PDB file of C-alpha atoms and ligand atoms in Angstrom:
ATOM      1  CA  UNK A 118     -53.888 -96.994  13.360  1.00  0.00           C
ATOM      2  CA  UNK A 119     -57.205 -97.925  14.815  1.00  0.00           C
ATOM      3  CA  UNK A 120     -59.068 -96.763  17.904  1.00  0.00           C
ATOM      4  CA  UNK A 121     -60.579 -99.615  19.849  1.00  0.00           C
ATOM      5  CA  UNK A 122     -62.852 -97.643  22.089  1.00  0.00           C
ATOM      6  CA  UNK A 123     -63.011 -94.395  23.946  1.00  0.00           C
ATOM      7  CA  UNK A 124     -64.639 -93.479  27.178  1.00  0.00           C
ATOM      8  CA  UNK A 125     -64.363 -90.600  29.595  1.00  0.00           C
ATOM      9  CA  UNK A 126     -62.150 -90.676  32.663  1.00  0.00           C
ATOM     10  CA  UNK A 127     -63.328 -92.907  35.442  1.00  0.00           C
ATOM     11  CA  UNK A 128     -62.848 -92.160  39.109  1.00  0.00           C
ATOM     12  CA  UNK A 129     -60.344 -94.410  40.818  1.00  0.00           C
ATOM     13  CA  UNK A 130     -60.080 -95.238  44.455  1.00  0.00           C
ATOM     14  CA  UNK A 131     -56.627 -94.761  45.917  1.00  0.00           C
ATOM     15  CA  UNK A 132     -54.938 -98.005  46.909  1.00  0.00           C
ATOM     16  CA  UNK A 133     -52.759 -98.259  50.022  1.00  0.00           C
ATOM     17  CA  UNK A 134     -49.878 -99.799  48.059  1.00  0.00           C
ATOM     18  CA  UNK A 135     -49.507 -96.447  46.288  1.00  0.00           C
ATOM     19  CA  UNK A 136     -47.895 -95.018  49.398  1.00  0.00           C
ATOM     20  CA  UNK A 137     -44.623 -96.814  49.783  1.00  0.00           C
ATOM     21  CA  UNK A 138     -41.736 -94.743  48.526  1.00  0.00           C
ATOM     22  CA  UNK A 139     -40.769 -91.143  47.986  1.00  0.00           C
ATOM     23  CA  UNK A 140     -40.823 -91.642  44.233  1.00  0.00           C
ATOM     24  CA  UNK A 141     -44.363 -92.949  44.371  1.00  0.00           C
ATOM     25  CA  UNK A 142     -45.390 -90.044  46.572  1.00  0.00           C
ATOM     26  CA  UNK A 143     -43.878 -87.696  44.033  1.00  0.00           C
ATOM     27  CA  UNK A 144     -45.812 -89.360  41.257  1.00  0.00           C
ATOM     28  CA  UNK A 145     -48.939 -89.206  43.362  1.00  0.00           C
ATOM     29  CA  UNK A 146     -48.518 -85.453  43.576  1.00  0.00           C
ATOM     30  CA  UNK A 147     -49.448 -84.603  40.046  1.00  0.00           C
ATOM     31  CA  UNK A 148     -52.519 -86.660  39.981  1.00  0.00           C
ATOM     32  CA  UNK A 149     -53.544 -88.845  42.822  1.00  0.00           C
ATOM     33  CA  UNK A 150     -56.023 -90.888  40.853  1.00  0.00           C
ATOM     34  CA  UNK A 151     -53.246 -91.647  38.436  1.00  0.00           C
ATOM     35  CA  UNK A 152     -50.676 -92.911  40.926  1.00  0.00           C
ATOM     36  CA  UNK A 153     -49.207 -96.247  39.801  1.00  0.00           C
ATOM     37  CA  UNK A 154     -51.842 -96.286  37.064  1.00  0.00           C
ATOM     38  CA  UNK A 155     -50.021 -94.770  34.170  1.00  0.00           C
ATOM     39  CA  UNK A 156     -50.528 -96.102  30.664  1.00  0.00           C
ATOM     40  CA  UNK A 157     -49.986 -99.682  29.561  1.00  0.00           C
ATOM     41  CA  UNK A 158     -47.912-100.638  26.529  1.00  0.00           C
ATOM     42  CA  UNK A 159     -47.558-103.913  24.682  1.00  0.00           C
ATOM     43  CA  UNK A 160     -45.443-104.471  21.582  1.00  0.00           C
ATOM     44  CA  UNK A 161     -44.927-107.660  19.591  1.00  0.00           C
ATOM     45  CA  UNK A 162     -42.111-107.406  17.079  1.00  0.00           C
ATOM     46  CA  UNK A 163     -41.119-109.736  14.264  1.00  0.00           C
ATOM     47  CA  UNK A 164     -43.539-112.577  15.017  1.00  0.00           C
ATOM     48  CA  UNK A 165     -43.659-113.732  11.355  1.00  0.00           C
ATOM     49  CA  UNK A 166     -47.463-113.628  11.546  1.00  0.00           C
ATOM     50  CA  UNK A 167     -49.514-110.748  10.168  1.00  0.00           C
ATOM     51  CA  UNK A 168     -52.838-112.575  10.130  1.00  0.00           C
ATOM     52  CA  UNK A 169     -56.113-111.323  11.584  1.00  0.00           C
ATOM     53  CA  UNK A 170     -55.825-114.078  14.190  1.00  0.00           C
ATOM     54  CA  UNK A 171     -52.532-112.682  15.494  1.00  0.00           C
ATOM     55  CA  UNK A 172     -53.957-109.163  15.573  1.00  0.00           C
ATOM     56  CA  UNK A 173     -56.915-110.366  17.605  1.00  0.00           C
ATOM     57  CA  UNK A 174     -54.536-112.134  20.001  1.00  0.00           C
ATOM     58  CA  UNK A 175     -52.417-109.001  20.515  1.00  0.00           C
ATOM     59  CA  UNK A 176     -55.561-106.915  21.112  1.00  0.00           C
ATOM     60  CA  UNK A 177     -56.737-109.492  23.621  1.00  0.00           C
ATOM     61  CA  UNK A 178     -53.404-109.354  25.475  1.00  0.00           C
ATOM     62  CA  UNK A 179     -53.339-105.560  25.364  1.00  0.00           C
ATOM     63  CA  UNK A 180     -56.776-105.525  26.985  1.00  0.00           C
ATOM     64  CA  UNK A 181     -55.195-107.261  29.990  1.00  0.00           C
ATOM     65  CA  UNK A 182     -53.490-103.900  30.618  1.00  0.00           C
ATOM     66  CA  UNK A 183     -56.707-101.910  30.344  1.00  0.00           C
ATOM     67  CA  UNK A 184     -56.769-101.111  34.068  1.00  0.00           C
ATOM     68  CA  UNK A 185     -53.627 -99.026  33.491  1.00  0.00           C
ATOM     69  CA  UNK A 186     -55.334 -96.675  31.029  1.00  0.00           C
ATOM     70  CA  UNK A 187     -59.088 -96.136  30.894  1.00  0.00           C
ATOM     71  CA  UNK A 188     -59.072 -93.173  28.477  1.00  0.00           C
ATOM     72  CA  UNK A 189     -58.098 -94.762  25.170  1.00  0.00           C
ATOM     73  CA  UNK A 190     -57.002 -97.996  23.512  1.00  0.00           C
ATOM     74  CA  UNK A 191     -54.909 -97.881  20.353  1.00  0.00           C
ATOM     75  CA  UNK A 192     -52.984-100.262  18.120  1.00  0.00           C
ATOM     76  CA  UNK A 193     -50.678 -99.801  15.129  1.00  0.00           C
ATOM     77  CA  UNK A 194     -49.673-102.763  13.002  1.00  0.00           C
ATOM     78  CA  UNK A 195     -46.959-102.783  10.348  1.00  0.00           C
ATOM     79  CA  UNK A 196     -46.614-106.283   8.891  1.00  0.00           C
ATOM     80  CA  UNK A 197     -45.675-108.602  11.729  1.00  0.00           C
ATOM     81  CA  UNK A 198     -44.995-105.781  14.222  1.00  0.00           C
ATOM     82  CA  UNK A 199     -47.731-104.632  16.617  1.00  0.00           C
ATOM     83  CA  UNK A 200     -47.603-101.636  18.946  1.00  0.00           C
ATOM     84  CA  UNK A 201     -50.530-101.188  21.322  1.00  0.00           C
ATOM     85  CA  UNK A 202     -51.410 -98.652  23.996  1.00  0.00           C
ATOM     86  CA  UNK A 203     -53.828 -98.227  26.868  1.00  0.00           C
ATOM     87  CA  UNK A 204     -53.899 -94.552  27.748  1.00  0.00           C
ATOM     88  CA  UNK A 205     -54.271 -92.677  30.965  1.00  0.00           C
ATOM     89  CA  UNK A 206     -54.376 -89.141  29.571  1.00  0.00           C
ATOM     90  CA  UNK A 207     -52.363 -86.520  31.459  1.00  0.00           C
ATOM     91  CA  UNK A 208     -50.992 -84.174  28.781  1.00  0.00           C
ATOM     92  CA  UNK A 209     -53.152 -83.124  25.823  1.00  0.00           C
ATOM     93  CA  UNK A 210     -56.057 -85.437  26.679  1.00  0.00           C
ATOM     94  CA  UNK A 211     -57.952 -84.352  23.540  1.00  0.00           C
ATOM     95  CA  UNK A 212     -55.422 -85.346  20.885  1.00  0.00           C
ATOM     96  CA  UNK A 213     -52.457 -87.095  22.497  1.00  0.00           C
ATOM     97  CA  UNK A 214     -53.787 -90.616  21.908  1.00  0.00           C
ATOM     98  CA  UNK A 215     -51.207 -93.290  21.121  1.00  0.00           C
ATOM     99  CA  UNK A 216     -49.361 -94.750  19.292  1.00  0.00           C
ATOM    100  CA  UNK A 217     -47.685 -91.473  18.265  1.00  0.00           C
ATOM    101  CA  UNK A 218     -45.792 -90.691  15.042  1.00  0.00           C
ATOM    102  CA  UNK A 219     -43.278 -88.435  13.350  1.00  0.00           C
ATOM    103  CA  UNK A 220     -44.394 -86.276  10.380  1.00  0.00           C
ATOM    104  CA  UNK A 221     -44.579 -88.983   7.698  1.00  0.00           C
ATOM    105  CA  UNK A 222     -45.601 -91.754  10.110  1.00  0.00           C
ATOM    106  CA  UNK A 223     -42.457 -93.760   9.320  1.00  0.00           C
ATOM    107  CA  UNK A 224     -41.642 -93.782  13.045  1.00  0.00           C
ATOM    108  CA  UNK A 225     -44.207 -95.149  15.487  1.00  0.00           C
ATOM    109  CA  UNK A 226     -43.922 -95.042  19.259  1.00  0.00           C
ATOM    110  CA  UNK A 227     -45.949 -96.338  22.196  1.00  0.00           C
ATOM    111  CA  UNK A 228     -45.052 -94.786  25.545  1.00  0.00           C
ATOM    112  CA  UNK A 229     -45.946 -95.087  29.186  1.00  0.00           C
ATOM    113  CA  UNK A 230     -44.531 -92.025  30.852  1.00  0.00           C
ATOM    114  CA  UNK A 231     -44.178 -88.326  31.404  1.00  0.00           C
ATOM    115  CA  UNK A 232     -41.472 -86.282  29.689  1.00  0.00           C
ATOM    116  CA  UNK A 233     -41.052 -83.241  31.926  1.00  0.00           C
ATOM    117  CA  UNK A 234     -38.767 -81.324  29.556  1.00  0.00           C
ATOM    118  CA  UNK A 235     -40.845 -81.916  26.415  1.00  0.00           C
ATOM    119  CA  UNK A 236     -41.354 -78.196  25.786  1.00  0.00           C
ATOM    120  CA  UNK A 237     -37.601 -77.468  25.814  1.00  0.00           C
ATOM    121  CA  UNK A 238     -36.996 -80.462  23.529  1.00  0.00           C
ATOM    122  CA  UNK A 239     -39.700 -79.286  21.102  1.00  0.00           C
ATOM    123  CA  UNK A 240     -37.986 -75.905  20.940  1.00  0.00           C
ATOM    124  CA  UNK A 241     -34.750 -77.670  19.921  1.00  0.00           C
ATOM    125  CA  UNK A 242     -36.617 -79.533  17.164  1.00  0.00           C
ATOM    126  CA  UNK A 243     -37.764 -76.412  15.323  1.00  0.00           C
ATOM    127  CA  UNK A 244     -37.585 -78.052  11.872  1.00  0.00           C
ATOM    128  CA  UNK A 245     -40.092 -80.723  12.959  1.00  0.00           C
ATOM    129  CA  UNK A 246     -43.864 -80.489  12.730  1.00  0.00           C
ATOM    130  CA  UNK A 247     -45.670 -81.949  15.702  1.00  0.00           C
ATOM    131  CA  UNK A 248     -49.012 -83.680  15.307  1.00  0.00           C
ATOM    132  CA  UNK A 249     -50.177 -83.447  18.931  1.00  0.00           C
ATOM    133  CA  UNK A 250     -49.460 -81.652  22.195  1.00  0.00           C
ATOM    134  CA  UNK A 251     -48.453 -84.934  23.850  1.00  0.00           C
ATOM    135  CA  UNK A 252     -45.292 -84.805  25.937  1.00  0.00           C
ATOM    136  CA  UNK A 253     -44.371 -88.219  24.503  1.00  0.00           C
ATOM    137  CA  UNK A 254     -44.402 -87.217  20.828  1.00  0.00           C
ATOM    138  CA  UNK A 255     -40.877 -85.736  21.158  1.00  0.00           C
ATOM    139  CA  UNK A 256     -39.550 -89.301  21.346  1.00  0.00           C
ATOM    140  CA  UNK A 257     -40.454 -89.999  17.687  1.00  0.00           C
ATOM    141  CA  UNK A 258     -38.882 -86.713  16.525  1.00  0.00           C
ATOM    142  CA  UNK A 259     -35.756 -87.072  18.671  1.00  0.00           C
ATOM    143  CA  UNK A 260     -35.171 -90.514  17.160  1.00  0.00           C
ATOM    144  CA  UNK A 261     -35.663 -89.103  13.656  1.00  0.00           C
ATOM    145  CA  UNK A 262     -33.123 -86.376  14.419  1.00  0.00           C
ATOM    146  CA  UNK A 263     -30.496 -88.211  16.490  1.00  0.00           C
ATOM    147  CA  UNK A 264     -30.971 -91.947  15.915  1.00  0.00           C
ATOM    148  CA  UNK A 265     -30.774 -94.261  18.925  1.00  0.00           C
ATOM    149  CA  UNK A 266     -28.616 -92.046  21.126  1.00  0.00           C
ATOM    150  CA  UNK A 267     -31.118 -89.536  22.482  1.00  0.00           C
ATOM    151  CA  UNK A 268     -32.425 -91.238  25.626  1.00  0.00           C
ATOM    152  CA  UNK A 269     -30.344 -89.204  28.061  1.00  0.00           C
ATOM    153  CA  UNK A 270     -31.930 -86.034  26.627  1.00  0.00           C
ATOM    154  CA  UNK A 271     -35.219 -87.081  28.209  1.00  0.00           C
ATOM    155  CA  UNK A 272     -36.005 -85.793  31.684  1.00  0.00           C
ATOM    156  CA  UNK A 273     -38.823 -87.967  32.866  1.00  0.00           C
ATOM    157  CA  UNK A 274     -40.167 -91.343  33.807  1.00  0.00           C
ATOM    158  CA  UNK A 275     -40.858 -93.560  30.819  1.00  0.00           C
ATOM    159  CA  UNK A 276     -40.972 -96.922  29.124  1.00  0.00           C
ATOM    160  CA  UNK A 277     -41.376 -97.016  25.381  1.00  0.00           C
ATOM    161  CA  UNK A 278     -41.100 -99.081  22.217  1.00  0.00           C
ATOM    162  CA  UNK A 279     -40.271 -97.300  18.957  1.00  0.00           C
ATOM    163  CA  UNK A 280     -40.590 -98.911  15.535  1.00  0.00           C
ATOM    164  CA  UNK A 281     -38.678 -97.502  12.568  1.00  0.00           C
ATOM    165  CA  UNK A 282     -40.731 -98.724   9.610  1.00  0.00           C
ATOM    166  CA  UNK A 283     -38.034 -97.562   7.138  1.00  0.00           C
ATOM    167  CA  UNK A 284     -35.860-100.551   8.008  1.00  0.00           C
ATOM    168  CA  UNK A 285     -38.181-102.455  10.357  1.00  0.00           C
ATOM    169  CA  UNK A 286     -35.823-101.957  13.290  1.00  0.00           C
ATOM    170  CA  UNK A 287     -36.963-101.091  16.789  1.00  0.00           C
ATOM    171  CA  UNK A 288     -35.695 -99.775  20.089  1.00  0.00           C
ATOM    172  CA  UNK A 289     -37.159 -99.963  23.589  1.00  0.00           C
ATOM    173  CA  UNK A 290     -36.032 -98.112  26.694  1.00  0.00           C
ATOM    174  CA  UNK A 291     -36.822 -97.771  30.374  1.00  0.00           C
ATOM    175  CA  UNK A 292     -36.247 -94.769  32.645  1.00  0.00           C
ATOM    176  CA  UNK A 293     -33.163 -94.396  34.837  1.00  0.00           C
ATOM    177  CA  UNK A 294     -34.417 -96.078  37.996  1.00  0.00           C
ATOM    178  CA  UNK A 295     -37.394 -98.012  36.646  1.00  0.00           C
ATOM    179  CA  UNK A 296     -40.273 -95.885  37.945  1.00  0.00           C
ATOM    180  CA  UNK A 297     -42.376 -97.222  35.083  1.00  0.00           C
ATOM    181  CA  UNK A 298     -42.578-101.018  34.872  1.00  0.00           C
ATOM    182  CA  UNK A 299     -41.404-102.988  31.813  1.00  0.00           C
ATOM    183  CA  UNK A 300     -40.868-106.626  30.868  1.00  0.00           C
ATOM    184  CA  UNK A 301     -39.342-108.267  27.808  1.00  0.00           C
ATOM    185  CA  UNK A 302     -39.922-111.747  26.425  1.00  0.00           C
ATOM    186  CA  UNK A 303     -39.027-113.930  23.456  1.00  0.00           C
ATOM    187  CA  UNK A 304     -41.401-116.193  21.523  1.00  0.00           C
ATOM    188  CA  UNK A 305     -40.404-119.507  19.943  1.00  0.00           C
ATOM    189  CA  UNK A 306     -40.905-117.885  16.518  1.00  0.00           C
ATOM    190  CA  UNK A 307     -38.061-115.441  17.309  1.00  0.00           C
ATOM    191  CA  UNK A 308     -40.429-112.583  18.176  1.00  0.00           C
ATOM    192  CA  UNK A 309     -39.624-109.986  20.833  1.00  0.00           C
ATOM    193  CA  UNK A 310     -42.415-108.998  23.233  1.00  0.00           C
ATOM    194  CA  UNK A 311     -42.346-105.922  25.452  1.00  0.00           C
ATOM    195  CA  UNK A 312     -45.050-105.167  27.976  1.00  0.00           C
ATOM    196  CA  UNK A 313     -45.773-102.948  30.999  1.00  0.00           C
ATOM    197  CA  UNK A 314     -46.933-106.006  32.906  1.00  0.00           C
ATOM    198  CA  UNK A 315     -46.009-109.706  32.829  1.00  0.00           C
ATOM    199  CA  UNK A 316     -49.607-110.663  32.045  1.00  0.00           C
ATOM    200  CA  UNK A 317     -49.193-109.092  28.589  1.00  0.00           C
ATOM    201  CA  UNK A 318     -46.573-111.609  27.508  1.00  0.00           C
ATOM    202  CA  UNK A 319     -46.143-114.589  29.834  1.00  0.00           C
ATOM    203  CA  UNK A 320     -48.585-116.885  28.007  1.00  0.00           C
ATOM    204  CA  UNK A 321     -46.976-116.321  24.603  1.00  0.00           C
ATOM    205  CA  UNK A 322     -43.265-116.214  25.400  1.00  0.00           C
ATOM    206  CA  UNK A 323     -40.820-119.029  25.860  1.00  0.00           C
ATOM    207  CA  UNK A 324     -38.722-116.887  28.143  1.00  0.00           C
ATOM    208  CA  UNK A 325     -39.270-113.470  29.739  1.00  0.00           C
ATOM    209  CA  UNK A 326     -37.501-111.175  32.169  1.00  0.00           C
ATOM    210  CA  UNK A 327     -37.536-107.722  33.738  1.00  0.00           C
ATOM    211  CA  UNK A 328     -36.445-105.010  31.313  1.00  0.00           C
ATOM    212  CA  UNK A 329     -33.522-103.481  33.233  1.00  0.00           C
ATOM    213  CA  UNK A 330     -33.987 -99.829  34.322  1.00  0.00           C
ATOM    214  CA  UNK A 331     -31.688 -97.301  32.656  1.00  0.00           C
ATOM    215  CA  UNK A 332     -31.215 -99.547  29.600  1.00  0.00           C
ATOM    216  CA  UNK A 333     -31.947 -99.392  25.908  1.00  0.00           C
ATOM    217  CA  UNK A 334     -32.732-102.482  23.813  1.00  0.00           C
ATOM    218  CA  UNK A 335     -31.831-102.132  20.171  1.00  0.00           C
ATOM    219  CA  UNK A 336     -32.835-104.650  17.497  1.00  0.00           C
ATOM    220  CA  UNK A 337     -29.976-103.399  15.305  1.00  0.00           C
ATOM    221  CA  UNK A 338     -27.377-103.892  18.047  1.00  0.00           C
ATOM    222  CA  UNK A 339     -29.158-107.061  19.118  1.00  0.00           C
ATOM    223  CA  UNK A 340     -29.255-106.489  22.866  1.00  0.00           C
ATOM    224  CA  UNK A 341     -29.234-104.187  25.875  1.00  0.00           C
ATOM    225  CA  UNK A 342     -27.056-101.163  26.423  1.00  0.00           C
ATOM    226  CA  UNK A 343     -26.994 -99.043  29.586  1.00  0.00           C
ATOM    227  CA  UNK A 344     -27.953 -95.479  28.616  1.00  0.00           C
ATOM    228  CA  UNK A 345     -28.016 -94.059  32.158  1.00  0.00           C
ATOM    229  CA  UNK A 346     -24.404 -93.437  33.091  1.00  0.00           C
ATOM    230  CA  UNK A 347     -24.170 -90.544  35.566  1.00  0.00           C
ATOM    231  CA  UNK A 348     -20.622 -89.838  36.788  1.00  0.00           C
ATOM    232  CA  UNK A 349     -21.436 -91.113  40.308  1.00  0.00           C
ATOM    233  CA  UNK A 350     -22.830 -94.427  39.106  1.00  0.00           C
ATOM    234  CA  UNK A 351     -19.701 -96.490  39.749  1.00  0.00           C
ATOM    235  CA  UNK A 352     -18.769 -94.750  43.023  1.00  0.00           C
ATOM    236  CA  UNK A 353     -18.675 -97.123  45.981  1.00  0.00           C
ATOM    237  CA  UNK A 354     -18.329 -94.207  48.412  1.00  0.00           C
ATOM    238  CA  UNK A 355     -20.219 -91.048  47.349  1.00  0.00           C
ATOM    239  CA  UNK A 356     -17.787 -88.245  46.521  1.00  0.00           C
ATOM    240  CA  UNK A 357     -20.332 -85.430  46.992  1.00  0.00           C
ATOM    241  CA  UNK A 358     -20.566 -84.441  50.677  1.00  0.00           C
ATOM    242  CA  UNK A 359     -23.971 -84.368  52.418  1.00  0.00           C
ATOM    243  CA  UNK A 360     -25.553 -80.974  51.826  1.00  0.00           C
ATOM    244  CA  UNK A 361     -29.078 -80.544  53.241  1.00  0.00           C
ATOM    245  CA  UNK A 362     -29.668 -77.328  51.303  1.00  0.00           C
ATOM    246  CA  UNK A 363     -28.766 -78.999  47.993  1.00  0.00           C
ATOM    247  CA  UNK A 364     -31.039 -81.892  48.962  1.00  0.00           C
ATOM    248  CA  UNK A 365     -33.904 -79.520  49.690  1.00  0.00           C
ATOM    249  CA  UNK A 366     -33.450 -77.710  46.368  1.00  0.00           C
ATOM    250  CA  UNK A 367     -33.333 -81.013  44.464  1.00  0.00           C
ATOM    251  CA  UNK A 368     -36.458 -82.238  46.257  1.00  0.00           C
ATOM    252  CA  UNK A 369     -38.365 -79.020  45.501  1.00  0.00           C
ATOM    253  CA  UNK A 370     -37.295 -79.171  41.854  1.00  0.00           C
ATOM    254  CA  UNK A 371     -38.435 -82.793  41.648  1.00  0.00           C
ATOM    255  CA  UNK A 372     -41.888 -81.926  43.001  1.00  0.00           C
ATOM    256  CA  UNK A 373     -42.328 -78.806  40.856  1.00  0.00           C
ATOM    257  CA  UNK A 374     -41.565 -80.540  37.573  1.00  0.00           C
ATOM    258  CA  UNK A 375     -44.157 -83.179  38.399  1.00  0.00           C
ATOM    259  CA  UNK A 376     -46.885 -80.540  38.561  1.00  0.00           C
ATOM    260  CA  UNK A 377     -47.041 -80.771  34.748  1.00  0.00           C
ATOM    261  CA  UNK A 378     -50.615 -81.820  33.973  1.00  0.00           C
ATOM    262  CA  UNK A 379     -53.639 -80.985  31.819  1.00  0.00           C
ATOM    263  CA  UNK A 380     -55.978 -82.885  34.142  1.00  0.00           C
ATOM    264  CA  UNK A 381     -57.105 -82.231  37.728  1.00  0.00           C
ATOM    265  CA  UNK A 382     -54.746 -83.513  40.373  1.00  0.00           C
ATOM    266  CA  UNK A 383     -54.265 -83.917  44.103  1.00  0.00           C
ATOM    267  CA  UNK A 384     -51.894 -85.312  46.710  1.00  0.00           C
ATOM    268  CA  UNK A 385     -52.181 -88.737  48.221  1.00  0.00           C
ATOM    269  CA  UNK A 386     -51.265 -88.425  51.898  1.00  0.00           C
ATOM    270  CA  UNK A 387     -49.848 -91.514  53.518  1.00  0.00           C
ATOM    271  CA  UNK A 388     -49.475 -89.987  56.974  1.00  0.00           C
ATOM    272  CA  UNK A 389     -45.701 -90.294  56.604  1.00  0.00           C
ATOM    273  CA  UNK A 390     -43.048 -87.648  56.117  1.00  0.00           C
ATOM    274  CA  UNK A 391     -42.536 -88.090  52.362  1.00  0.00           C
ATOM    275  CA  UNK A 392     -46.045 -87.286  51.201  1.00  0.00           C
ATOM    276  CA  UNK A 393     -46.403 -84.446  53.748  1.00  0.00           C
ATOM    277  CA  UNK A 394     -43.264 -82.834  52.327  1.00  0.00           C
ATOM    278  CA  UNK A 395     -44.571 -83.295  48.784  1.00  0.00           C
ATOM    279  CA  UNK A 396     -47.835 -81.594  49.806  1.00  0.00           C
ATOM    280  CA  UNK A 397     -45.986 -78.733  51.555  1.00  0.00           C
ATOM    281  CA  UNK A 398     -43.776 -78.025  48.528  1.00  0.00           C
ATOM    282  CA  UNK A 399     -46.758 -78.275  46.163  1.00  0.00           C
ATOM    283  CA  UNK A 400     -48.801 -75.750  48.170  1.00  0.00           C
ATOM    284  CA  UNK A 401     -45.925 -73.268  48.043  1.00  0.00           C
ATOM    285  CA  UNK A 402     -45.348 -73.548  44.321  1.00  0.00           C
ATOM    286  CA  UNK A 403     -48.772 -74.320  42.896  1.00  0.00           C
ATOM    287  CA  UNK A 404     -49.792 -70.707  42.225  1.00  0.00           C
ATOM    288  CA  UNK A 405     -46.978 -70.244  39.694  1.00  0.00           C
ATOM    289  CA  UNK A 406     -47.794 -73.310  37.582  1.00  0.00           C
ATOM    290  CA  UNK A 407     -49.801 -73.759  34.379  1.00  0.00           C
ATOM    291  CA  UNK A 408     -51.879 -76.343  36.229  1.00  0.00           C
ATOM    292  CA  UNK A 409     -53.074 -73.673  38.692  1.00  0.00           C
ATOM    293  CA  UNK A 410     -54.306 -71.427  35.859  1.00  0.00           C
ATOM    294  CA  UNK A 411     -56.517 -74.253  34.763  1.00  0.00           C
ATOM    295  CA  UNK A 412     -57.457 -76.017  37.957  1.00  0.00           C
ATOM    296  CA  UNK A 413     -57.048 -73.324  40.603  1.00  0.00           C
ATOM    297  CA  UNK A 414     -54.597 -72.888  43.439  1.00  0.00           C
ATOM    298  CA  UNK A 415     -56.442 -75.012  45.971  1.00  0.00           C
ATOM    299  CA  UNK A 416     -54.608 -78.278  46.541  1.00  0.00           C
ATOM    300  CA  UNK A 417     -56.833 -81.302  46.935  1.00  0.00           C
ATOM    301  CA  UNK A 418     -55.585 -84.049  49.199  1.00  0.00           C
ATOM    302  CA  UNK A 419     -56.733 -87.595  49.775  1.00  0.00           C
ATOM    303  CA  UNK A 420     -55.928 -90.327  52.224  1.00  0.00           C
ATOM    304  CA  UNK A 421     -56.969 -93.900  52.756  1.00  0.00           C
ATOM    305  CA  UNK A 422     -58.550 -95.191  55.934  1.00  0.00           C
ATOM    306  CA  UNK A 423     -59.522 -98.718  56.877  1.00  0.00           C
ATOM    307  CA  UNK A 424     -62.665 -99.364  58.847  1.00  0.00           C
ATOM    308  CA  UNK A 425     -61.920-101.340  62.008  1.00  0.00           C
ATOM    309  CA  UNK A 426     -64.324-104.215  62.696  1.00  0.00           C
ATOM    310  CA  UNK A 427     -64.751-105.323  66.301  1.00  0.00           C
TER     311      UNK A 427
HETATM  312  N1  LIG B 668     -49.811 -90.872  30.579  1.00  0.00           N
HETATM  313  C1  LIG B 668     -48.906 -91.391  29.803  1.00  0.00           C
HETATM  314  O1  LIG B 668     -48.238 -92.329  30.189  1.00  0.00           O
HETATM  315  C2  LIG B 668     -48.684 -90.835  28.424  1.00  0.00           C
HETATM  316  C3  LIG B 668     -48.728 -89.351  28.252  1.00  0.00           C
HETATM  317  N2  LIG B 668     -47.883 -88.637  29.168  1.00  0.00           N
HETATM  318  C4  LIG B 668     -50.148 -88.820  28.279  1.00  0.00           C
HETATM  319  O2  LIG B 668     -50.421 -87.866  28.971  1.00  0.00           O
HETATM  320  O3  LIG B 668     -50.972 -89.337  27.580  1.00  0.00           O
END
């Protein structure tokens, strides 16, 4: 594992395209400067090339994702497998740098995401020793404990690549509805490339495509498997009747869990209904959160205006 560089958090300017959907507004809630700018991951697996030249190339490609994570750049290489990470620190900024590992470092993982139930999952993994306070470290330990079938235990938004160095196998997965971006490609040498953005792999792959949301890619199984299978998924007509109170409760729950942060945060207001509702729910619930103990109960809000030229 090797740090490439480290610098303190930079201030970002909010971009209007951050305001389109409810999900984006929700993400914007926990840290407006972080909206749509979560970490960047790039993994190159089984490229039959462990030379310094290949390492330099992967680092170069990973740097194309630097705008996604200004706080840290990391890379772990095992033979001809490379896992790199550009970090935007949200949980445990001091020691949650990636890639992350299990106890004996036989399992390596690079993650873009937030795992909202990481504390509950840690409690279930009492025989495991954690190296960091990162919400994403549970992924390495869950794999160690349960093998490939743990993805539906995660409550969060995520894309990750996990390398099991014991047998050189790997898995990659993307969250239920694809909040975090992910692409997969194949090189002519038989290598598999996985990246948060197309620019991380398009120049080096013979073929590439969108990594489907709610799916797991397993090198052992040799393909994709849908991991997100809620009972309603195949329903053509929803069987649950419209219930505004249930909707309100679900919306509030969704906002509250996204207040998980170790860094200052604010709300990006679009002027529309979605972000106003997110702000209203946040104001009501902020006082009871860990974030408030650290950053205070005053909610900061931001909006974007365009100067009109006559
Ligand atoms: N931001 C991320 O995507 C990774 C992790 N949740 C962190 O706080 O570092």
